[in-house]
Amino acid sequence: DQQVKQNSPSLSVQEGRISILNCDYTNSMFDYFLWYKKYPAEGPTFLISISSIKDKNEDGRFTVFLNKSAKHLSLHIVPSQPGDSAVYFCAASQGGSEKLVFGKGMKLTVNP
Amino acid sequence: GAGVSQSPRYKVAKRGQDVALRCDPISGHVSLFWYQQALGQGPEFLTYFQNEAQLDKSGLPSDRFFAERPEGSVSTLKIQRTQQEDSAVYLCASSFLGDGSYEQYFGPGTRLTVT
């Protein structure tokens, strides 16, 4: 039973436009959420996170939105750049536990 | 500074062989995690150490899997009598406990192929 779901396997956008990556979760005990980016043959790299006490966190071109009532979060990248092309993973953590529960990932392609 | 390193990067084992995968965390990081990533899937938690104490091993798929971190730094994941279903990328991550974030820093992984 997948507790963190990334239902779209891939997304293709034009350079300069907005990329919106979605993630849903089922465990209402999750209270911290993270986005990781992964290039081939490398480990995941942390991008941005959000605590459940917030509904938005912004870092440069990256913004994460959290809708707790819908158990949904999204990552917005604007403007998108070709170097953003990678697989993006949504992850969640439950209070008191440091282990992360990951989604399956979504491949983003940004076309020049 | 140096990130998390893992060795070997690639390992091919014949079914039934034992393998040992090494992880060197970031210096000073208290927490260390092992994840298994199958093809087309996200990383799945295997086990977690705080210093040398293994606090959670609920994700280890069978008793063929064993992890240790005897001095609270380097960790080894050992898989005995490897099976084909063990083929995956094994990721190690570390974090600095107590900084208020759950951010984990990942190594490049060890790709294990069991033939």
CSV table of N, CA and C in Angstrom, one decimal, chain A residues 29-88:
chain,number,residue,atom,x,y,z
A,29,MET,N,-0.6,11.0,9.6
A,29,MET,CA,0.4,11.2,10.6
A,29,MET,C,1.7,11.9,10.1
A,30,PHE,N,1.8,11.9,8.8
A,30,PHE,CA,3.0,12.5,8.2
A,30,PHE,C,3.0,14.0,8.5
A,31,ASP,N,4.1,14.6,9.0
A,31,ASP,CA,4.1,16.0,9.3
A,31,ASP,C,5.3,16.7,8.7
A,32,TYR,N,6.1,16.1,7.9
A,32,TYR,CA,7.2,16.8,7.2
A,32,TYR,C,7.3,16.2,5.8
A,33,PHE,N,7.5,17.0,4.9
A,33,PHE,CA,7.5,16.6,3.5
A,33,PHE,C,8.7,17.2,2.8
A,34,LEU,N,9.3,16.4,1.9
A,34,LEU,CA,10.5,16.8,1.2
A,34,LEU,C,10.4,16.5,-0.3
A,35,TRP,N,11.1,17.2,-1.1
A,35,TRP,CA,11.3,16.9,-2.5
A,35,TRP,C,12.8,16.7,-2.8
A,36,TYR,N,13.0,15.6,-3.5
A,36,TYR,CA,14.4,15.3,-3.9
A,36,TYR,C,14.4,15.3,-5.4
A,37,LYS,N,15.6,15.6,-6.0
A,37,LYS,CA,15.9,15.5,-7.4
A,37,LYS,C,17.0,14.5,-7.6
A,38,LYS,N,16.8,13.7,-8.7
A,38,LYS,CA,17.8,12.6,-8.9
A,38,LYS,C,18.2,12.6,-10.4
A,39,TYR,N,19.5,12.7,-10.6
A,39,TYR,CA,20.1,12.5,-11.9
A,39,TYR,C,20.5,11.1,-12.1
A,40,PRO,N,20.6,10.6,-13.3
A,40,PRO,CA,21.1,9.2,-13.5
A,40,PRO,C,22.4,8.9,-12.8
A,41,ALA,N,22.5,7.8,-12.2
A,41,ALA,CA,23.8,7.3,-11.6
A,41,ALA,C,24.2,8.2,-10.4
A,42,GLU,N,23.3,9.0,-9.9
A,42,GLU,CA,23.6,9.8,-8.7
A,42,GLU,C,22.6,9.5,-7.6
A,43,GLY,N,22.9,9.8,-6.4
A,43,GLY,CA,21.9,9.7,-5.3
A,43,GLY,C,21.0,10.9,-5.4
A,44,PRO,N,19.8,10.7,-4.7
A,44,PRO,CA,18.9,11.8,-4.7
A,44,PRO,C,19.5,13.0,-3.9
A,45,THR,N,19.2,14.2,-4.4
A,45,THR,CA,19.7,15.5,-3.9
A,45,THR,C,18.5,16.3,-3.3
A,46,PHE,N,18.6,16.7,-2.1
A,46,PHE,CA,17.5,17.5,-1.4
A,46,PHE,C,17.3,18.8,-2.2
A,47,LEU,N,16.0,19.1,-2.4
A,47,LEU,CA,15.6,20.3,-3.0
A,47,LEU,C,14.9,21.3,-2.0
A,48,ILE,N,13.9,20.9,-1.5
A,48,ILE,CA,13.1,21.8,-0.6
A,48,ILE,C,12.2,21.0,0.3
A,49,SER,N,11.8,21.5,1.4
A,49,SER,CA,10.9,20.8,2.3
A,49,SER,C,9.9,21.7,2.9
A,50,ILE,N,8.9,21.1,3.6
A,50,ILE,CA,7.9,21.9,4.2
A,50,ILE,C,7.3,21.1,5.4
A,51,SER,N,7.1,21.8,6.5
A,51,SER,CA,6.5,21.2,7.7
A,51,SER,C,5.0,21.3,7.6
A,52,SER,N,4.3,20.5,8.3
A,52,SER,CA,2.9,20.5,8.2
A,52,SER,C,2.2,21.7,8.9
A,53,ILE,N,3.0,22.5,9.6
A,53,ILE,CA,2.5,23.7,10.2
A,53,ILE,C,2.4,24.8,9.2
A,54,LYS,N,3.0,24.6,8.0
A,54,LYS,CA,3.0,25.6,7.0
A,54,LYS,C,2.2,25.1,5.8
A,55,ASP,N,1.8,26.1,4.9
A,55,ASP,CA,1.2,25.7,3.7
A,55,ASP,C,2.0,26.0,2.4
A,56,LYS,N,3.1,26.7,2.7
A,56,LYS,CA,3.9,27.1,1.5
A,56,LYS,C,5.3,27.4,2.0
A,57,ASN,N,6.3,27.0,1.1
A,57,ASN,CA,7.7,27.3,1.4
A,57,ASN,C,8.3,27.5,0.1
A,58,GLU,N,9.1,28.6,0.0
A,58,GLU,CA,9.7,29.1,-1.2
A,58,GLU,C,11.2,29.2,-1.1
A,59,ASP,N,11.9,28.7,-2.2
A,59,ASP,CA,13.3,28.8,-2.2
A,59,ASP,C,13.7,29.1,-3.6
A,60,GLY,N,14.0,30.3,-4.0
A,60,GLY,CA,14.4,30.7,-5.3
A,60,GLY,C,13.3,30.3,-6.3
A,61,ARG,N,13.6,29.5,-7.3
A,61,ARG,CA,12.7,29.1,-8.3
A,61,ARG,C,11.7,28.0,-7.9
A,62,PHE,N,11.9,27.5,-6.7
A,62,PHE,CA,11.2,26.3,-6.2
A,62,PHE,C,10.2,26.7,-5.1
A,63,THR,N,9.0,26.3,-5.2
A,63,THR,CA,8.0,26.5,-4.2
A,63,THR,C,7.2,25.3,-4.0
A,64,VAL,N,7.1,24.9,-2.7
A,64,VAL,CA,6.2,23.7,-2.4
A,64,VAL,C,5.0,24.2,-1.6
A,65,PHE,N,3.9,23.7,-2.1
A,65,PHE,CA,2.6,24.0,-1.5
A,65,PHE,C,2.0,22.7,-0.8
A,66,LEU,N,1.5,22.9,0.4
A,66,LEU,CA,0.9,21.8,1.1
A,66,LEU,C,-0.6,22.0,1.4
A,67,ASN,N,-1.4,21.1,1.1
A,67,ASN,CA,-2.9,21.1,1.4
A,67,ASN,C,-3.2,19.9,2.2
A,68,LYS,N,-3.2,20.2,3.6
A,68,LYS,CA,-3.3,19.1,4.5
A,68,LYS,C,-4.7,18.4,4.4
A,69,SER,N,-5.7,19.2,4.2
A,69,SER,CA,-7.1,18.6,4.1
A,69,SER,C,-7.2,17.7,3.0
A,70,ALA,N,-6.5,18.0,1.9
A,70,ALA,CA,-6.6,17.1,0.7
A,70,ALA,C,-5.5,16.1,0.7
A,71,LYS,N,-4.6,16.2,1.7
A,71,LYS,CA,-3.4,15.3,1.7
A,71,LYS,C,-2.6,15.4,0.4
A,72,HIS,N,-2.3,16.6,0.0
A,72,HIS,CA,-1.7,16.8,-1.3
A,72,HIS,C,-0.7,17.9,-1.2
A,73,LEU,N,0.4,17.7,-1.9
A,73,LEU,CA,1.4,18.7,-2.0
A,73,LEU,C,1.9,18.8,-3.5
A,74,SER,N,2.4,20.0,-3.8
A,74,SER,CA,2.9,20.2,-5.1
A,74,SER,C,4.2,21.0,-5.1
A,75,LEU,N,5.0,20.7,-6.1
A,75,LEU,CA,6.3,21.5,-6.3
A,75,LEU,C,6.1,22.3,-7.6
A,76,HIS,N,6.4,23.6,-7.4
A,76,HIS,CA,6.3,24.5,-8.6
A,76,HIS,C,7.8,24.9,-8.9
A,77,ILE,N,8.1,24.8,-10.1
A,77,ILE,CA,9.4,25.3,-10.6
A,77,ILE,C,9.2,26.3,-11.7
A,78,VAL,N,9.6,27.6,-11.3
A,78,VAL,CA,9.4,28.6,-12.3
A,78,VAL,C,10.5,29.6,-12.3
A,79,PRO,N,11.1,30.0,-13.4
A,79,PRO,CA,11.0,29.4,-14.7
A,79,PRO,C,11.7,28.1,-14.8
A,80,SER,N,11.2,27.1,-15.5
A,80,SER,CA,11.9,25.8,-15.7
A,80,SER,C,13.1,26.0,-16.6
A,81,GLN,N,14.2,25.2,-16.3
A,81,GLN,CA,15.4,25.3,-17.1
A,81,GLN,C,15.8,23.9,-17.5
A,82,PRO,N,16.5,23.7,-18.6
A,82,PRO,CA,16.8,22.4,-19.1
A,82,PRO,C,17.6,21.6,-18.0
A,83,GLY,N,18.4,22.3,-17.2
A,83,GLY,CA,19.1,21.6,-16.1
A,83,GLY,C,18.2,21.0,-15.1
A,84,ASP,N,16.9,21.4,-15.1
A,84,ASP,CA,16.0,20.8,-14.1
A,84,ASP,C,15.5,19.4,-14.5
A,85,SER,N,15.8,19.0,-15.7
A,85,SER,CA,15.4,17.7,-16.2
A,85,SER,C,16.1,16.6,-15.4
A,86,ALA,N,15.2,15.8,-14.7
A,86,ALA,CA,15.7,14.8,-13.7
A,86,ALA,C,14.4,14.1,-13.3
A,87,VAL,N,14.6,13.1,-12.4
A,87,VAL,CA,13.5,12.4,-11.7
A,87,VAL,C,13.3,13.1,-10.4
A,88,TYR,N,12.1,13.4,-10.1
A,88,TYR,CA,11.8,14.1,-8.8
A,88,TYR,C,11.0,13.2,-7.9
